[in-house]
Amino acid sequence: METTFIRKYPIGIQNFEKIRKEGYLYVDKTDLVYQLVKTGSYYFLSRPRRFGKSLLISTFEAYFKGKKELFEGLAVEKLEKDWLTYPVLHLDLNAKKYVSPEDLTAILNQHLERWELLYGDEKKDRSPEERFSYVIERASEKTGMRVVILIDEYDKPMLQAIDNDELQNEYRNTLKAFYGVMKSMDRYIQFAFLTGVTKFGKVSVFSDLNNLDDLSMRRPYVSICGISEDELHRDFDGDVHVLASALDMTYEETCTELKTSFDGYHFVENSPGIYNPFSLLNTFKYRKFDNYWFETGTPTYLVKLLQNTNYDLYRMAHTETDADVLNSIDAISKNPIPVIYQSGYLTIKGYDKIFGLYRLGFPNKEVEEGFIKYLLPYYTPVSPVDTTFEIKKFAREVYDGNYDAFLRRLQSFFADTPYELVRNLELHYQNVLFIVFKLLGFYVKAEYHTSEGRIDLILQTDRFIYVMEFKLDGTAEEALQQIDDKGYALPFASDPRTLFRIGINFSAQTRNIEKWLVE
């Protein structure tokens, strides 16, 4: 079976025409494309990176250029009767590093010059927004058709400057004027579709373009990017069987593992989960589970944001918020949650209908493990290369009942922390413990609770149970007493495994674990 089952997976291929002409696998989304085209004019969609936004834009481009032959056998072939050809202006901001305002001007110039060659360059010496306005008008007059505008990754420059307010303002002002043109040129525009990772709030880029229909949290379009459960079984059933046999797993086990690792994105409350398409395709191609999506992009801007806002990581993984927060990133706000949610590192896990509150959490194992591993070197002296190795050594010591060794290793995670990093010592100490025990949780059973000035933690392996209480500027004796007073060990009274009760004190003066006691 393995030799006959050959598939061309479109990994990293974002061009619809190439996918269709060269026989790559295509998951048919054209019924949704048709629905959007026929029921509205101005749309915006936010999705995490590598979720298929560029391919969606490319699909719209082929459709509006009337390339009927590319849609043979797809849903839209039966739906569309006319196949008209429109002038298409496609702006892709994905391809560049934006270090200075000149970088943005250069890429706008590049696109404008290409369009001016086709439709006239009388305004070539004017500002980007004037030139854009002129091109739209001329394209419509010259072709006798309204214009289609497709903008991919509209927010890339601003995301790259997320920790630089001055630069972000420059980008915002340029793009605000540029995108705002579309509203005043409405009579010349047939259709406009913008994509991005984030939604920089209504007060910023889109304030002049307030007629956009935001599809990001609209139920009918939940699966417009990514792979739904139905699509997985409809289009990838053979792949799942091949993967199962390659990994010596049953079909059911393989489905469960795929779900745990890559499913779980919910862009609307109580909606079916969506699989990460990039990770899914790589898993089928290489017949191996791995953190594919995480490894292709480093969310440095997220870590900067978490550190700059002094954020409590435990809170991040258990947060509740409302739709207004999820739907916008306000430059003035110092809340990292909307960016982390829109970037795909958190997703909707539950919804309180009465109060309109969303409960957020990590979508799946790939994101949780990848993100927490990625954080460790930013909060401790452990280098990125050593992260997994250090955690495995840690886990082995826990497995072996060697508590002195793992507490000494924990001490090393607090050593040499640059003092300027630690504006709030208690929070820093909580964040390091959260990261370490979250990572340990991939190997052993870990329960972690935090409240004012103390943390309690339970680790379980097949032979040992550790009940631990951490104090900040108390004593190890007090911490141990707390375990008894609160009855933390009671649930394990009749458990045959060896139980360690460990009281640990953390000293603000030495900025490290000062003493531990074990019973």
Short mmCIF file of C-alpha atoms in Angstrom, two decimals:
data_model
loop_
_atom_site.label_atom_id
_atom_site.label_comp_id
_atom_site.label_asym_id
_atom_site.label_seq_id
_atom_site.Cartn_x
_atom_site.Cartn_y
_atom_site.Cartn_z
CA MET A 1 0.00 0.00 0.00
CA GLU A 2 2.82 2.41 0.88
CA THR A 3 4.37 2.33 -2.59
CA THR A 4 1.11 2.94 -4.47
CA PHE A 5 -0.13 5.79 -2.29
CA ILE A 6 1.68 8.81 -3.71
CA ARG A 7 0.35 12.26 -2.92
CA LYS A 8 1.61 15.74 -3.71
CA TYR A 9 1.10 17.78 -0.57
CA PRO A 10 1.07 21.56 -1.16
CA ILE A 11 3.42 22.37 1.73
CA GLY A 12 4.51 26.00 1.40
CA ILE A 13 2.71 26.35 -1.96
CA GLN A 14 0.29 29.23 -1.80
CA ASN A 15 -0.56 29.62 -5.47
CA PHE A 16 -3.94 28.16 -6.43
CA GLU A 17 -3.05 27.90 -10.12
CA LYS A 18 0.15 25.94 -9.40
CA ILE A 19 -1.68 23.58 -7.03
CA ARG A 20 -4.39 22.85 -9.62
CA LYS A 21 -2.16 22.60 -12.69
CA GLU A 22 0.52 20.46 -11.07
CA GLY A 23 -1.76 17.98 -9.36
CA TYR A 24 -1.22 18.95 -5.73
CA LEU A 25 -3.83 18.01 -3.19
CA TYR A 26 -6.48 20.74 -2.80
CA VAL A 27 -9.10 20.76 -0.05
CA ASP A 28 -12.14 22.28 -1.76
CA LYS A 29 -13.21 25.57 -0.12
CA THR A 30 -14.77 27.05 -3.26
CA ASP A 31 -18.39 26.78 -2.06
CA LEU A 32 -17.44 29.28 0.69
CA VAL A 33 -15.55 31.45 -1.82
CA TYR A 34 -18.66 31.60 -4.02
CA GLN A 35 -20.90 32.39 -1.05
CA LEU A 36 -18.68 35.32 -0.01
CA VAL A 37 -18.43 36.73 -3.51
CA LYS A 38 -22.19 36.67 -4.02
CA THR A 39 -23.25 38.03 -0.62
CA GLY A 40 -20.92 40.96 0.11
CA SER A 41 -18.13 43.25 -1.08
CA TYR A 42 -15.63 44.04 1.69
CA TYR A 43 -14.21 41.35 3.95
CA PHE A 44 -11.51 40.82 6.52
CA LEU A 45 -10.25 37.49 7.88
CA SER A 46 -7.82 36.96 10.74
CA ARG A 47 -6.18 33.53 11.12
CA PRO A 48 -2.85 32.28 12.53
CA ARG A 49 0.15 32.02 10.21
CA ARG A 50 0.41 29.04 7.83
CA PHE A 51 -3.32 28.45 7.97
CA GLY A 52 -3.98 28.92 4.25
CA LYS A 53 -4.80 32.64 4.08
CA SER A 54 -2.48 33.27 1.11
CA LEU A 55 -3.93 30.29 -0.75
CA LEU A 56 -7.43 31.66 -0.13
CA ILE A 57 -6.39 35.05 -1.60
CA SER A 58 -4.86 33.25 -4.58
CA THR A 59 -8.12 31.29 -5.06
CA PHE A 60 -10.10 34.55 -5.16
CA GLU A 61 -7.60 35.91 -7.71
CA ALA A 62 -8.04 32.93 -10.07
CA TYR A 63 -11.82 33.13 -9.67
CA PHE A 64 -12.02 36.85 -10.47
CA LYS A 65 -9.67 36.45 -13.41
CA GLY A 66 -12.26 34.04 -14.83
CA LYS A 67 -9.91 31.03 -14.92
CA LYS A 68 -12.74 28.53 -15.14
CA GLU A 69 -10.49 25.62 -16.14
CA LEU A 70 -8.70 25.69 -12.76
CA PHE A 71 -11.99 25.04 -10.93
CA GLU A 72 -12.91 21.87 -12.81
CA GLY A 73 -14.40 19.30 -10.46
CA LEU A 74 -14.68 21.79 -7.57
CA ALA A 75 -17.91 22.99 -5.92
CA VAL A 76 -17.87 26.42 -7.61
CA GLU A 77 -17.85 24.87 -11.10
CA LYS A 78 -21.51 23.93 -10.66
CA LEU A 79 -22.43 27.21 -8.94
CA GLU A 80 -20.87 29.87 -11.17
CA LYS A 81 -22.44 30.43 -14.59
CA ASP A 82 -20.80 33.63 -15.84
CA TRP A 83 -17.01 33.49 -15.17
CA LEU A 84 -16.40 37.20 -15.77
CA THR A 85 -12.89 38.68 -15.81
CA TYR A 86 -12.13 41.59 -13.48
CA PRO A 87 -8.97 43.69 -13.01
CA VAL A 88 -7.30 42.36 -9.84
CA LEU A 89 -4.96 44.38 -7.62
CA HIS A 90 -3.15 41.91 -5.34
CA LEU A 91 -0.98 43.40 -2.59
CA ASP A 92 1.14 40.94 -0.58
CA LEU A 93 2.91 42.38 2.45
CA ASN A 94 4.18 39.01 3.58
CA ALA A 95 7.46 38.90 1.78
CA LYS A 96 9.53 41.50 3.57
CA LYS A 97 11.30 42.39 6.78
CA TYR A 98 10.03 45.78 7.94
CA VAL A 99 12.84 47.46 9.84
CA SER A 100 12.19 51.08 8.83
CA PRO A 101 9.38 53.16 7.24
CA GLU A 102 11.34 53.03 3.95
CA ASP A 103 10.82 49.26 3.77
CA LEU A 104 7.05 49.70 3.71
CA THR A 105 7.24 52.51 1.16
CA ALA A 106 9.47 50.33 -1.04
CA ILE A 107 7.04 47.41 -1.13
CA LEU A 108 4.02 49.67 -1.78
CA ASN A 109 6.04 51.29 -4.59
CA GLN A 110 6.87 47.95 -6.11
CA HIS A 111 3.18 47.01 -6.37
CA LEU A 112 2.06 50.48 -7.50
CA GLU A 113 4.65 50.58 -10.29
CA ARG A 114 3.48 47.20 -11.56
CA TRP A 115 -0.15 48.38 -11.60
CA GLU A 116 0.77 51.75 -13.16
CA LEU A 117 2.42 49.94 -16.07
CA LEU A 118 -0.97 48.38 -16.83
CA TYR A 119 -3.32 51.23 -16.06
CA GLY A 120 -1.38 54.52 -16.30
CA ASP A 121 1.25 56.33 -14.24
CA GLU A 122 0.16 59.95 -14.38
CA LYS A 123 0.22 60.19 -10.58
CA LYS A 124 3.51 58.34 -10.11
CA ASP A 125 5.10 61.24 -8.20
CA ARG A 126 2.27 61.56 -5.68
CA SER A 127 1.77 59.85 -2.30
CA PRO A 128 1.10 56.06 -2.23
CA GLU A 129 -2.59 56.57 -1.39
CA GLU A 130 -3.13 59.03 -4.27
CA ARG A 131 -1.45 56.64 -6.69
CA PHE A 132 -3.57 53.73 -5.39
CA SER A 133 -6.73 55.79 -5.81
CA TYR A 134 -5.78 56.71 -9.38
CA VAL A 135 -4.92 53.10 -10.31
CA ILE A 136 -8.30 51.86 -9.03
CA GLU A 137 -10.17 54.46 -11.09
CA ARG A 138 -8.09 53.91 -14.25
CA ALA A 139 -8.27 50.09 -14.00
CA SER A 140 -12.05 50.26 -13.84
CA GLU A 141 -12.36 52.76 -16.69
CA LYS A 142 -9.88 50.92 -18.91
CA THR A 143 -11.45 47.48 -18.52
CA GLY A 144 -15.07 48.52 -18.13
CA MET A 145 -15.24 46.33 -15.01
CA ARG A 146 -15.06 47.12 -11.33
CA VAL A 147 -11.79 46.36 -9.56
CA VAL A 148 -11.03 43.46 -7.18
CA ILE A 149 -8.57 44.27 -4.36
CA LEU A 150 -6.83 41.44 -2.47
CA ILE A 151 -4.50 42.30 0.41
CA ASP A 152 -2.54 39.52 2.06
CA GLU A 153 -1.03 39.93 5.57
CA TYR A 154 -2.11 43.56 5.84
CA ASP A 155 -0.63 43.73 9.38
CA LYS A 156 2.88 42.32 8.82
CA PRO A 157 4.72 45.66 9.23
CA MET A 158 2.86 46.50 12.46
CA LEU A 159 3.37 43.06 13.95
CA GLN A 160 7.10 43.31 13.37
CA ALA A 161 7.14 46.64 15.22
CA ILE A 162 4.96 45.52 18.11
CA ASP A 163 7.52 46.61 20.69
CA ASN A 164 8.40 49.89 18.95
CA ASP A 165 5.58 52.43 19.32
CA GLU A 166 7.17 55.07 17.13
CA LEU A 167 7.76 52.75 14.19
CA GLN A 168 4.35 51.18 14.61
CA ASN A 169 2.76 54.62 14.42
CA GLU A 170 4.58 55.37 11.18
CA TYR A 171 3.41 52.11 9.62
CA ARG A 172 -0.10 52.64 10.90
CA ASN A 173 -0.38 56.14 9.43
CA THR A 174 0.91 55.03 6.04
CA LEU A 175 -1.36 51.99 5.85
CA LYS A 176 -4.39 53.76 7.29
CA ALA A 177 -4.28 56.31 4.47
CA PHE A 178 -3.55 53.61 1.89
CA TYR A 179 -6.31 51.20 2.91
CA GLY A 180 -8.71 54.10 3.52
CA VAL A 181 -8.71 54.79 -0.24
CA MET A 182 -11.00 51.80 -0.73
CA LYS A 183 -13.88 53.46 1.06
CA SER A 184 -13.84 56.60 -1.08
CA MET A 185 -13.41 54.55 -4.30
CA ASP A 186 -16.35 52.28 -3.54
CA ARG A 187 -18.08 52.91 -6.89
CA TYR A 188 -15.09 51.43 -8.74
CA ILE A 189 -14.69 48.36 -6.50
CA GLN A 190 -16.40 45.01 -7.02
CA PHE A 191 -14.82 43.10 -4.13
CA ALA A 192 -12.10 43.50 -1.51
CA PHE A 193 -10.62 40.87 0.80
CA LEU A 194 -7.94 41.53 3.44
CA THR A 195 -6.19 38.93 5.56
CA GLY A 196 -3.88 39.17 8.53
CA VAL A 197 -2.86 37.43 11.73
CA THR A 198 -4.10 40.20 14.00
CA LYS A 199 -6.80 42.81 14.17
CA PHE A 200 -5.31 46.13 15.08
CA GLY A 201 -8.33 47.73 16.68
CA LYS A 202 -11.02 49.82 15.12
CA VAL A 203 -9.22 52.99 16.28
CA SER A 204 -6.23 52.33 14.08
CA VAL A 205 -5.73 50.99 10.58
CA PHE A 206 -9.35 50.32 9.80
CA SER A 207 -10.89 53.47 11.21
CA ASP A 208 -11.16 54.92 7.69
CA LEU A 209 -12.24 51.58 6.29
CA ASN A 210 -15.06 50.74 8.68
CA ASN A 211 -17.18 48.96 6.09
CA LEU A 212 -15.22 45.69 6.35
CA ASP A 213 -17.20 42.58 7.24
CA ASP A 214 -14.98 40.75 9.72
CA LEU A 215 -15.34 36.98 9.15
CA SER A 216 -12.87 35.93 11.85
CA MET A 217 -15.53 34.90 14.38
CA ARG A 218 -18.41 34.15 11.98
CA ARG A 219 -19.79 30.63 12.30
CA PRO A 220 -20.48 29.92 8.58
CA TYR A 221 -16.82 30.60 7.75
CA VAL A 222 -15.13 28.73 10.60
CA SER A 223 -13.55 26.24 8.19
CA ILE A 224 -12.59 28.64 5.37
CA CYS A 225 -8.93 28.10 6.38
CA GLY A 226 -7.59 24.97 8.06
CA ILE A 227 -9.00 21.43 7.94
CA SER A 228 -12.26 20.36 9.55
CA GLU A 229 -12.92 16.88 10.96
CA ASP A 230 -15.19 16.12 7.97
CA GLU A 231 -12.50 17.21 5.50
CA LEU A 232 -9.91 15.10 7.32
CA HIS A 233 -11.98 11.94 6.79
CA ARG A 234 -13.21 12.91 3.32
CA ASP A 235 -9.86 13.95 1.81
CA PHE A 236 -7.21 12.27 3.96
CA ASP A 237 -8.58 8.89 4.93
CA GLY A 238 -5.97 7.02 2.88
CA ASP A 239 -3.22 9.17 4.44
CA VAL A 240 -4.41 8.29 7.94
CA HIS A 241 -4.26 4.55 7.10
CA VAL A 242 -0.73 4.90 5.65
CA LEU A 243 0.42 6.90 8.69
CA ALA A 244 -1.07 4.29 11.04
CA SER A 245 0.76 1.43 9.35
CA ALA A 246 4.04 3.42 9.17
CA LEU A 247 3.89 4.10 12.93
CA ASP A 248 2.54 0.66 13.83
CA MET A 249 -0.62 2.18 15.33
CA THR A 250 -4.28 1.37 14.78
CA TYR A 251 -6.41 3.69 12.63
CA GLU A 252 -8.31 4.80 15.78
CA GLU A 253 -5.09 5.51 17.73
CA THR A 254 -3.77 7.55 14.80
CA CYS A 255 -6.97 9.62 14.60
CA THR A 256 -6.77 10.29 18.36
CA GLU A 257 -3.12 11.32 18.15
CA LEU A 258 -3.81 13.64 15.18
CA LYS A 259 -6.63 15.24 17.14
CA THR A 260 -4.56 15.69 20.32
CA SER A 261 -1.58 17.09 18.45
CA PHE A 262 -3.06 19.34 15.76
CA ASP A 263 -6.83 19.85 16.20
CA GLY A 264 -8.55 22.10 18.70
CA TYR A 265 -8.64 25.55 17.06
CA HIS A 266 -12.00 27.15 17.80
CA PHE A 267 -12.58 30.54 16.21
CA VAL A 268 -16.21 30.69 17.36
CA GLU A 269 -17.70 29.36 20.60
CA ASN A 270 -19.18 25.83 20.53
CA SER A 271 -17.95 25.27 16.97
CA PRO A 272 -16.23 22.14 15.59
CA GLY A 273 -12.46 22.10 16.02
CA ILE A 274 -10.17 22.96 13.12
CA TYR A 275 -6.88 21.16 12.42
CA ASN A 276 -3.70 23.07 11.66
CA PRO A 277 -3.27 22.36 7.91
CA PHE A 278 0.50 22.85 7.87
CA SER A 279 1.17 20.32 10.63
CA LEU A 280 -1.31 17.84 9.18
CA LEU A 281 0.23 17.89 5.68
CA ASN A 282 3.76 17.55 7.06
CA THR A 283 2.72 14.64 9.28
CA PHE A 284 1.25 12.80 6.28
CA LYS A 285 4.22 13.60 4.05
CA TYR A 286 6.92 12.55 6.52
CA ARG A 287 4.81 9.95 8.37
CA LYS A 288 5.94 11.23 11.71
CA PHE A 289 4.42 13.38 14.48
CA ASP A 290 6.41 16.53 15.18
CA ASN A 291 5.99 20.21 16.08
CA TYR A 292 5.95 21.28 12.42
CA TRP A 293 3.98 24.53 12.71
CA PHE A 294 5.83 25.74 15.75
CA GLU A 295 9.25 25.14 14.24
CA THR A 296 8.60 27.29 11.15
CA GLY A 297 8.16 30.57 12.93
CA THR A 298 9.46 32.00 16.12
CA PRO A 299 6.96 34.13 18.00
CA THR A 300 9.59 36.51 19.42
CA TYR A 301 7.08 39.37 19.40
CA LEU A 302 4.85 37.36 21.76
CA VAL A 303 7.61 36.74 24.27
CA LYS A 304 8.62 40.41 24.16
CA LEU A 305 5.01 41.30 24.82
CA LEU A 306 4.72 38.87 27.76
CA GLN A 307 7.93 40.16 29.31
CA ASN A 308 7.25 43.85 28.66
CA THR A 309 3.80 43.60 30.24
CA ASN A 310 5.15 41.52 33.14
CA TYR A 311 2.52 38.91 32.46
CA ASP A 312 1.58 36.00 34.71
CA LEU A 313 1.95 32.89 32.52
CA TYR A 314 -0.29 30.79 34.75
CA ARG A 315 -3.03 33.32 34.16
CA MET A 316 -2.40 33.24 30.41
CA ALA A 317 -3.16 29.53 30.24
CA HIS A 318 -6.39 29.89 32.24
CA THR A 319 -7.71 33.23 31.07
CA GLU A 320 -11.24 34.49 30.51
CA THR A 321 -12.08 37.43 28.31
CA ASP A 322 -14.85 38.90 26.15
CA ALA A 323 -15.34 39.33 22.40
CA ASP A 324 -14.19 42.97 22.43
CA VAL A 325 -10.77 41.94 23.72
CA LEU A 326 -10.45 38.98 21.34
CA ASN A 327 -11.45 41.09 18.38
CA SER A 328 -8.97 43.89 18.67
CA ILE A 329 -5.41 44.81 19.41
CA ASP A 330 -5.31 48.33 20.67
CA ALA A 331 -1.92 49.98 20.42
CA ILE A 332 -2.56 51.67 23.75
CA SER A 333 -3.48 48.46 25.53
CA LYS A 334 -0.86 46.44 27.34
CA ASN A 335 -2.86 43.21 27.31
CA PRO A 336 -0.95 40.52 25.36
CA ILE A 337 -3.92 38.11 25.29
CA PRO A 338 -5.57 39.26 22.01
CA VAL A 339 -2.26 38.99 20.11
CA ILE A 340 -1.55 35.56 21.57
CA TYR A 341 -5.08 34.39 20.72
CA GLN A 342 -5.08 35.80 17.18
CA SER A 343 -1.60 34.38 16.54
CA GLY A 344 -2.96 30.90 17.27
CA TYR A 345 -1.24 30.13 20.58
CA LEU A 346 -4.49 30.28 22.54
CA THR A 347 -7.97 29.38 21.35
CA ILE A 348 -11.56 29.37 22.60
CA LYS A 349 -12.11 26.47 25.02
CA GLY A 350 -15.44 27.43 26.53
CA TYR A 351 -18.10 30.14 26.55
CA ASP A 352 -20.30 31.60 29.25
CA LYS A 353 -23.45 32.63 27.41
CA ILE A 354 -24.92 34.69 30.24
CA PHE A 355 -21.90 36.96 30.67
CA GLY A 356 -20.49 36.64 27.13
CA LEU A 357 -17.12 35.44 28.47
CA TYR A 358 -14.71 33.23 26.54
CA ARG A 359 -12.44 30.79 28.35
CA LEU A 360 -9.13 30.43 26.52
CA GLY A 361 -6.49 27.71 26.53
CA PHE A 362 -3.85 26.09 24.32
CA PRO A 363 -5.46 24.54 21.22
CA ASN A 364 -3.44 21.32 21.21
CA LYS A 365 -0.34 19.46 22.29
CA GLU A 366 1.89 20.85 19.53
CA VAL A 367 1.20 24.46 20.49
CA GLU A 368 1.31 23.91 24.25
CA GLU A 369 4.56 21.98 24.22
CA GLY A 370 6.18 24.19 21.58
CA PHE A 371 5.24 27.46 23.25
CA ILE A 372 6.26 26.47 26.77
CA LYS A 373 9.58 25.00 25.55
CA TYR A 374 10.20 28.18 23.62
CA LEU A 375 9.62 30.32 26.73
CA LEU A 376 12.12 28.53 29.00
CA PRO A 377 15.34 30.21 27.69
CA TYR A 378 13.72 33.66 28.01
CA TYR A 379 12.99 33.16 31.70
CA THR A 380 15.95 31.01 32.81
CA PRO A 381 19.67 30.61 31.99
CA VAL A 382 18.94 27.41 30.01
CA SER A 383 19.95 27.78 26.36
CA PRO A 384 17.37 26.99 23.62
CA VAL A 385 19.46 24.01 22.49
CA ASP A 386 19.47 22.45 25.98
CA THR A 387 15.79 22.96 26.86
CA THR A 388 14.48 19.49 26.02
CA PHE A 389 17.58 17.77 27.41
CA GLU A 390 17.33 19.66 30.74
CA ILE A 391 13.64 18.84 31.12
CA LYS A 392 14.25 15.15 30.36
CA LYS A 393 16.98 15.01 33.02
CA PHE A 394 14.57 16.71 35.40
CA ALA A 395 11.83 14.20 34.59
CA ARG A 396 14.20 11.26 35.08
CA GLU A 397 15.15 12.51 38.56
CA VAL A 398 11.44 12.83 39.41
CA TYR A 399 10.86 9.29 38.08
CA ASP A 400 13.77 7.95 40.15
CA GLY A 401 12.60 9.58 43.39
CA ASN A 402 15.77 11.63 43.48
CA TYR A 403 14.27 14.80 44.96
CA ASP A 404 17.56 16.42 46.06
CA ALA A 405 18.90 16.25 42.49
CA PHE A 406 15.79 17.75 40.91
CA LEU A 407 15.56 20.53 43.52
CA ARG A 408 19.22 21.40 42.87
CA ARG A 409 18.42 21.48 39.13
CA LEU A 410 15.47 23.76 39.91
CA GLN A 411 17.87 26.06 41.77
CA SER A 412 20.02 26.26 38.65
CA PHE A 413 16.99 27.55 36.70
CA PHE A 414 16.88 30.60 38.97
CA ALA A 415 20.63 31.18 39.05
CA ASP A 416 22.20 33.99 37.00
CA THR A 417 18.89 35.64 36.15
CA PRO A 418 19.80 39.16 35.00
CA TYR A 419 18.48 41.46 37.71
CA GLU A 420 17.01 43.96 35.24
CA LEU A 421 14.75 41.19 33.89
CA VAL A 422 13.08 40.75 37.23
CA ARG A 423 10.87 43.73 37.95
CA ASN A 424 8.53 41.62 40.03
CA LEU A 425 10.42 38.87 41.81
CA GLU A 426 7.39 36.92 42.95
CA LEU A 427 5.94 36.90 39.44
CA HIS A 428 9.28 35.86 37.94
CA TYR A 429 9.55 32.98 40.37
CA GLN A 430 5.97 31.90 39.61
CA ASN A 431 6.59 32.11 35.85
CA VAL A 432 9.73 29.96 36.02
CA LEU A 433 7.93 27.34 38.13
CA PHE A 434 4.96 27.41 35.77
CA ILE A 435 7.19 26.80 32.70
CA VAL A 436 9.23 24.06 34.38
CA PHE A 437 6.27 22.13 35.74
CA LYS A 438 4.25 22.56 32.57
CA LEU A 439 7.16 20.97 30.70
CA LEU A 440 7.50 18.23 33.32
CA GLY A 441 3.80 17.58 32.77
CA PHE A 442 4.62 16.14 29.34
CA TYR A 443 6.44 13.29 31.12
CA VAL A 444 4.75 12.95 34.51
CA LYS A 445 1.36 13.88 35.93
CA ALA A 446 1.59 17.43 37.25
CA GLU A 447 -1.00 19.58 39.02
CA TYR A 448 -0.10 23.16 39.69
CA HIS A 449 -2.00 25.81 41.69
CA THR A 450 -1.04 29.33 42.53
CA SER A 451 -2.41 32.01 44.83
CA GLU A 452 -1.02 34.96 46.80
CA GLY A 453 2.61 34.37 47.78
CA ARG A 454 2.50 30.59 47.51
CA ILE A 455 2.32 27.75 45.06
CA ASP A 456 1.30 24.18 45.67
CA LEU A 457 2.23 21.41 43.32
CA ILE A 458 1.64 17.69 43.00
CA LEU A 459 3.76 15.44 40.79
CA GLN A 460 2.90 11.77 40.26
CA THR A 461 4.83 8.94 38.64
CA ASP A 462 4.07 5.22 38.75
CA ARG A 463 6.20 4.86 41.95
CA PHE A 464 6.26 8.26 43.64
CA ILE A 465 3.98 11.10 44.65
CA TYR A 466 5.44 14.51 45.48
CA VAL A 467 3.31 17.04 47.34
CA MET A 468 5.18 20.35 47.33
CA GLU A 469 4.49 23.75 48.82
CA PHE A 470 6.54 26.80 47.86
CA LYS A 471 6.81 29.90 50.02
CA LEU A 472 8.29 33.27 49.16
CA ASP A 473 10.27 34.77 52.05
CA GLY A 474 8.74 32.40 54.59
CA THR A 475 10.44 29.24 55.83
CA ALA A 476 10.65 25.68 54.55
CA GLU A 477 9.16 24.62 57.92
CA GLU A 478 6.08 26.82 57.32
CA ALA A 479 5.69 25.42 53.83
CA LEU A 480 5.78 21.85 55.17
CA GLN A 481 3.29 22.76 57.90
CA GLN A 482 0.97 24.20 55.25
CA ILE A 483 0.82 20.81 53.49
CA ASP A 484 -0.52 19.29 56.72
CA ASP A 485 -2.81 22.20 57.59
CA LYS A 486 -4.41 22.19 54.16
CA GLY A 487 -4.59 18.40 53.97
CA TYR A 488 -2.89 18.29 50.56
CA ALA A 489 -1.57 14.76 51.12
CA LEU A 490 -4.88 13.30 52.35
CA PRO A 491 -6.15 12.12 48.93
CA PHE A 492 -3.09 9.84 48.74
CA ALA A 493 -3.38 8.32 52.25
CA SER A 494 -4.16 4.81 51.00
CA ASP A 495 -2.02 5.04 47.83
CA PRO A 496 0.71 2.34 47.74
CA ARG A 497 3.22 4.71 46.07
CA THR A 498 5.94 6.41 48.10
CA LEU A 499 4.81 9.89 49.16
CA PHE A 500 7.20 12.81 49.62
CA ARG A 501 5.99 15.97 51.29
CA ILE A 502 8.36 18.80 50.42
CA GLY A 503 8.37 22.32 51.87
CA ILE A 504 10.42 24.84 49.90
CA ASN A 505 11.30 28.44 50.68
CA PHE A 506 12.34 30.97 48.08
CA SER A 507 14.41 33.95 49.26
CA ALA A 508 13.97 37.38 47.69
CA GLN A 509 17.43 38.34 48.88
CA THR A 510 19.30 35.53 47.13
CA ARG A 511 16.67 35.39 44.35
CA ASN A 512 16.69 31.62 44.60
CA ILE A 513 15.49 28.58 46.55
CA GLU A 514 17.01 29.01 49.99
CA LYS A 515 16.02 25.75 51.71
CA TRP A 516 13.87 22.65 51.36
CA LEU A 517 12.64 20.07 53.86
CA VAL A 518 11.34 16.61 52.96
CA GLU A 519 9.18 14.24 55.01
#
